[in-house]
Amino acid sequence: RVLAWRTQKHSPSTPRLLAFAVSAEWCCKLPVVHDYAKAADFVFANEPEIIELAAALKGRGLIADELPEGDTEAAIAAVARWKTRGLVIATRGAKPVAVLGAEAAAAGATSPACFPTQRLSPEEFVDDVGAGDSFMGAFLAEAITRLAAAGS
């Protein structure tokens, strides 16, 4: 169903983009999660989720990459190569956000581009609930704005 939705005819002025958030470690073993992650233009995951998703894909024989325990960058690269298209975006708490495109991974890139996050002082920090959702919304708003400006 996901692939049918992505490929069905639509207006050129309204391109279809699919963003997928992994959302929880427990769901990474579900084949439907793998289907959505494969089809998505943007896959968002936090650090534990991307590691678990890569391990689940390896467990199903869908990737052959070595996955050193706890190695987020290896997990991102493995998932990006498996996807064949789109971006894998991993939030990592206070560490820089890591982004790797499937095309770059297929061409041999093994390290994602890393973008620093703004640090907050303890006085400014209130709660991190919803931080990933807020990040994803801002990321997608900027991506759509740039795509529209480019005429894509």
PDB file of C-alpha atoms in Angstrom:
ATOM      1  CA  ARG A   1       0.000   0.000   0.000  1.00  0.00           C
ATOM      2  CA  VAL A   2       2.763   2.420   0.842  1.00  0.00           C
ATOM      3  CA  LEU A   3       4.510   1.950  -2.467  1.00  0.00           C
ATOM      4  CA  ALA A   4       1.214   2.219  -4.353  1.00  0.00           C
ATOM      5  CA  TRP A   5       0.515   5.559  -2.667  1.00  0.00           C
ATOM      6  CA  ARG A   6       4.030   6.829  -3.462  1.00  0.00           C
ATOM      7  CA  THR A   7       3.787   5.922  -7.142  1.00  0.00           C
ATOM      8  CA  GLN A   8       0.164   6.725  -8.019  1.00  0.00           C
ATOM      9  CA  LYS A   9      -0.415   9.651 -10.360  1.00  0.00           C
ATOM     10  CA  HIS A  10      -0.703  13.050  -8.790  1.00  0.00           C
ATOM     11  CA  SER A  11      -0.455  16.673  -9.811  1.00  0.00           C
ATOM     12  CA  PRO A  12       3.087  17.805 -10.667  1.00  0.00           C
ATOM     13  CA  SER A  13       2.425  20.913  -8.590  1.00  0.00           C
ATOM     14  CA  THR A  14       1.870  18.770  -5.491  1.00  0.00           C
ATOM     15  CA  PRO A  15       4.697  16.239  -5.274  1.00  0.00           C
ATOM     16  CA  ARG A  16       4.208  13.476  -2.741  1.00  0.00           C
ATOM     17  CA  LEU A  17       6.726  13.211   0.019  1.00  0.00           C
ATOM     18  CA  LEU A  18       6.607  10.566   2.693  1.00  0.00           C
ATOM     19  CA  ALA A  19       8.163  11.209   6.078  1.00  0.00           C
ATOM     20  CA  PHE A  20       8.321   8.395   8.596  1.00  0.00           C
ATOM     21  CA  ALA A  21       9.185   8.561  12.275  1.00  0.00           C
ATOM     22  CA  VAL A  22      10.242   5.270  13.829  1.00  0.00           C
ATOM     23  CA  SER A  23       8.681   6.428  17.151  1.00  0.00           C
ATOM     24  CA  ALA A  24       9.768   3.610  19.477  1.00  0.00           C
ATOM     25  CA  GLU A  25      12.388   0.884  19.756  1.00  0.00           C
ATOM     26  CA  TRP A  26       9.803  -1.884  20.189  1.00  0.00           C
ATOM     27  CA  CYS A  27       8.306  -1.340  16.723  1.00  0.00           C
ATOM     28  CA  CYS A  28      11.618  -1.679  14.855  1.00  0.00           C
ATOM     29  CA  LYS A  29      11.115  -5.423  14.358  1.00  0.00           C
ATOM     30  CA  LEU A  30       7.738  -5.000  12.635  1.00  0.00           C
ATOM     31  CA  PRO A  31       7.826  -5.642   8.861  1.00  0.00           C
ATOM     32  CA  VAL A  32       5.368  -2.784   8.276  1.00  0.00           C
ATOM     33  CA  VAL A  33       7.894  -0.410   9.864  1.00  0.00           C
ATOM     34  CA  HIS A  34      10.510  -1.711   7.440  1.00  0.00           C
ATOM     35  CA  ASP A  35       8.110  -1.153   4.514  1.00  0.00           C
ATOM     36  CA  TYR A  36       7.464   2.461   5.509  1.00  0.00           C
ATOM     37  CA  ALA A  37      11.125   3.151   6.252  1.00  0.00           C
ATOM     38  CA  LYS A  38      12.143   1.771   2.852  1.00  0.00           C
ATOM     39  CA  ALA A  39       9.577   3.878   0.975  1.00  0.00           C
ATOM     40  CA  ALA A  40       9.972   7.119   2.926  1.00  0.00           C
ATOM     41  CA  ASP A  41      11.756  10.170   1.601  1.00  0.00           C
ATOM     42  CA  PHE A  42      12.700  11.041   5.197  1.00  0.00           C
ATOM     43  CA  VAL A  43      13.209   8.515   8.002  1.00  0.00           C
ATOM     44  CA  PHE A  44      13.449  10.083  11.457  1.00  0.00           C
ATOM     45  CA  ALA A  45      14.731   8.127  14.438  1.00  0.00           C
ATOM     46  CA  ASN A  46      16.487   8.811  17.695  1.00  0.00           C
ATOM     47  CA  GLU A  47      19.745   7.102  18.575  1.00  0.00           C
ATOM     48  CA  PRO A  48      18.350   3.931  20.210  1.00  0.00           C
ATOM     49  CA  GLU A  49      15.703   3.579  17.468  1.00  0.00           C
ATOM     50  CA  ILE A  50      18.149   3.741  14.531  1.00  0.00           C
ATOM     51  CA  ILE A  51      20.413   1.185  16.219  1.00  0.00           C
ATOM     52  CA  GLU A  52      17.431  -1.126  16.845  1.00  0.00           C
ATOM     53  CA  LEU A  53      16.090  -0.650  13.292  1.00  0.00           C
ATOM     54  CA  ALA A  54      19.456  -1.560  11.776  1.00  0.00           C
ATOM     55  CA  ALA A  55      19.704  -4.635  14.024  1.00  0.00           C
ATOM     56  CA  ALA A  56      16.186  -5.733  13.068  1.00  0.00           C
ATOM     57  CA  LEU A  57      16.951  -5.340   9.354  1.00  0.00           C
ATOM     58  CA  LYS A  58      20.137  -7.362   9.820  1.00  0.00           C
ATOM     59  CA  GLY A  59      18.157 -10.000  11.721  1.00  0.00           C
ATOM     60  CA  ARG A  60      15.791 -10.348   8.753  1.00  0.00           C
ATOM     61  CA  GLY A  61      18.756 -10.652   6.367  1.00  0.00           C
ATOM     62  CA  LEU A  62      17.915  -7.325   4.696  1.00  0.00           C
ATOM     63  CA  ILE A  63      21.330  -5.794   5.409  1.00  0.00           C
ATOM     64  CA  ALA A  64      24.715  -7.475   5.659  1.00  0.00           C
ATOM     65  CA  ASP A  65      26.674  -4.617   7.241  1.00  0.00           C
ATOM     66  CA  GLU A  66      28.664  -5.153  10.408  1.00  0.00           C
ATOM     67  CA  LEU A  67      26.941  -3.336  13.234  1.00  0.00           C
ATOM     68  CA  PRO A  68      29.290  -2.736  16.163  1.00  0.00           C
ATOM     69  CA  GLU A  69      27.220  -2.507  19.337  1.00  0.00           C
ATOM     70  CA  GLY A  70      26.079   1.024  20.050  1.00  0.00           C
ATOM     71  CA  ASP A  71      27.635   2.462  16.856  1.00  0.00           C
ATOM     72  CA  THR A  72      25.028   4.964  15.699  1.00  0.00           C
ATOM     73  CA  GLU A  73      26.941   6.027  12.602  1.00  0.00           C
ATOM     74  CA  ALA A  74      27.294   2.424  11.388  1.00  0.00           C
ATOM     75  CA  ALA A  75      23.552   1.904  11.948  1.00  0.00           C
ATOM     76  CA  ILE A  76      22.674   5.085  10.026  1.00  0.00           C
ATOM     77  CA  ALA A  77      24.941   4.097   7.126  1.00  0.00           C
ATOM     78  CA  ALA A  78      23.506   0.559   6.999  1.00  0.00           C
ATOM     79  CA  VAL A  79      19.906   1.797   6.970  1.00  0.00           C
ATOM     80  CA  ALA A  80      20.701   4.480   4.370  1.00  0.00           C
ATOM     81  CA  ARG A  81      22.337   1.918   2.027  1.00  0.00           C
ATOM     82  CA  TRP A  82      19.362  -0.423   2.433  1.00  0.00           C
ATOM     83  CA  LYS A  83      16.856   2.349   1.633  1.00  0.00           C
ATOM     84  CA  THR A  84      18.324   3.120  -1.830  1.00  0.00           C
ATOM     85  CA  ARG A  85      16.680   6.608  -1.793  1.00  0.00           C
ATOM     86  CA  GLY A  86      15.882   9.417   0.608  1.00  0.00           C
ATOM     87  CA  LEU A  87      17.438  10.554   3.877  1.00  0.00           C
ATOM     88  CA  VAL A  88      17.991   8.963   7.263  1.00  0.00           C
ATOM     89  CA  ILE A  89      17.911  11.578  10.028  1.00  0.00           C
ATOM     90  CA  ALA A  90      18.919  10.624  13.562  1.00  0.00           C
ATOM     91  CA  THR A  91      18.508  12.850  16.583  1.00  0.00           C
ATOM     92  CA  ARG A  92      20.976  12.093  19.335  1.00  0.00           C
ATOM     93  CA  GLY A  93      20.058  14.158  22.361  1.00  0.00           C
ATOM     94  CA  ALA A  94      22.659  16.862  22.950  1.00  0.00           C
ATOM     95  CA  LYS A  95      24.939  15.358  20.279  1.00  0.00           C
ATOM     96  CA  PRO A  96      24.769  16.684  16.706  1.00  0.00           C
ATOM     97  CA  VAL A  97      21.907  15.516  14.502  1.00  0.00           C
ATOM     98  CA  ALA A  98      23.201  12.985  11.954  1.00  0.00           C
ATOM     99  CA  VAL A  99      21.924  12.901   8.359  1.00  0.00           C
ATOM    100  CA  LEU A 100      22.893  10.513   5.574  1.00  0.00           C
ATOM    101  CA  GLY A 101      21.336  10.175   2.148  1.00  0.00           C
ATOM    102  CA  ALA A 102      20.802   6.785   0.576  1.00  0.00           C
ATOM    103  CA  GLU A 103      22.547   7.844  -2.627  1.00  0.00           C
ATOM    104  CA  ALA A 104      25.635   8.999  -0.706  1.00  0.00           C
ATOM    105  CA  ALA A 105      25.663   5.771   1.310  1.00  0.00           C
ATOM    106  CA  ALA A 106      25.365   3.695  -1.863  1.00  0.00           C
ATOM    107  CA  ALA A 107      28.336   5.621  -3.285  1.00  0.00           C
ATOM    108  CA  GLY A 108      30.433   4.625  -0.276  1.00  0.00           C
ATOM    109  CA  ALA A 109      29.806   7.297   2.354  1.00  0.00           C
ATOM    110  CA  THR A 110      30.029   5.746   5.791  1.00  0.00           C
ATOM    111  CA  SER A 111      29.750   8.846   7.969  1.00  0.00           C
ATOM    112  CA  PRO A 112      26.663  11.009   8.153  1.00  0.00           C
ATOM    113  CA  ALA A 113      26.782  14.779   8.001  1.00  0.00           C
ATOM    114  CA  CYS A 114      26.467  16.077  11.546  1.00  0.00           C
ATOM    115  CA  PHE A 115      24.705  19.272  12.532  1.00  0.00           C
ATOM    116  CA  PRO A 116      25.203  20.640  16.042  1.00  0.00           C
ATOM    117  CA  THR A 117      22.271  21.271  18.311  1.00  0.00           C
ATOM    118  CA  GLN A 118      21.876  24.372  20.412  1.00  0.00           C
ATOM    119  CA  ARG A 119      22.805  23.715  24.008  1.00  0.00           C
ATOM    120  CA  LEU A 120      20.569  25.059  26.722  1.00  0.00           C
ATOM    121  CA  SER A 121      21.669  26.028  30.182  1.00  0.00           C
ATOM    122  CA  PRO A 122      20.061  24.070  33.026  1.00  0.00           C
ATOM    123  CA  GLU A 123      18.033  27.184  33.820  1.00  0.00           C
ATOM    124  CA  GLU A 124      16.578  27.284  30.284  1.00  0.00           C
ATOM    125  CA  PHE A 125      15.848  23.555  30.030  1.00  0.00           C
ATOM    126  CA  VAL A 126      12.322  22.610  31.070  1.00  0.00           C
ATOM    127  CA  ASP A 127      11.460  19.242  29.511  1.00  0.00           C
ATOM    128  CA  ASP A 128      12.493  17.245  26.445  1.00  0.00           C
ATOM    129  CA  VAL A 129       9.081  15.643  25.822  1.00  0.00           C
ATOM    130  CA  GLY A 130       8.176  16.358  22.208  1.00  0.00           C
ATOM    131  CA  ALA A 131      11.667  17.534  21.224  1.00  0.00           C
ATOM    132  CA  GLY A 132      11.958  14.959  18.425  1.00  0.00           C
ATOM    133  CA  ASP A 133       8.497  15.773  17.092  1.00  0.00           C
ATOM    134  CA  SER A 134       9.302  19.495  17.129  1.00  0.00           C
ATOM    135  CA  PHE A 135      12.585  18.843  15.341  1.00  0.00           C
ATOM    136  CA  MET A 136      10.869  16.716  12.708  1.00  0.00           C
ATOM    137  CA  GLY A 137       8.220  19.379  12.078  1.00  0.00           C
ATOM    138  CA  ALA A 138      10.800  22.130  11.679  1.00  0.00           C
ATOM    139  CA  PHE A 139      12.984  19.938   9.452  1.00  0.00           C
ATOM    140  CA  LEU A 140      10.059  19.070   7.181  1.00  0.00           C
ATOM    141  CA  ALA A 141       8.844  22.680   7.027  1.00  0.00           C
ATOM    142  CA  GLU A 142      12.288  23.795   5.880  1.00  0.00           C
ATOM    143  CA  ALA A 143      12.627  20.898   3.401  1.00  0.00           C
ATOM    144  CA  ILE A 144       9.236  21.648   1.837  1.00  0.00           C
ATOM    145  CA  THR A 145      10.031  25.376   1.668  1.00  0.00           C
ATOM    146  CA  ARG A 146      13.321  24.657  -0.104  1.00  0.00           C
ATOM    147  CA  LEU A 147      11.745  22.140  -2.486  1.00  0.00           C
ATOM    148  CA  ALA A 148       9.006  24.624  -3.388  1.00  0.00           C
ATOM    149  CA  ALA A 149      11.563  27.384  -3.970  1.00  0.00           C
ATOM    150  CA  ALA A 150      13.570  25.069  -6.222  1.00  0.00           C
ATOM    151  CA  GLY A 151      10.450  24.101  -8.158  1.00  0.00           C
ATOM    152  CA  SER A 152      10.821  20.422  -7.300  1.00  0.00           C
TER     153      SER A 152
END
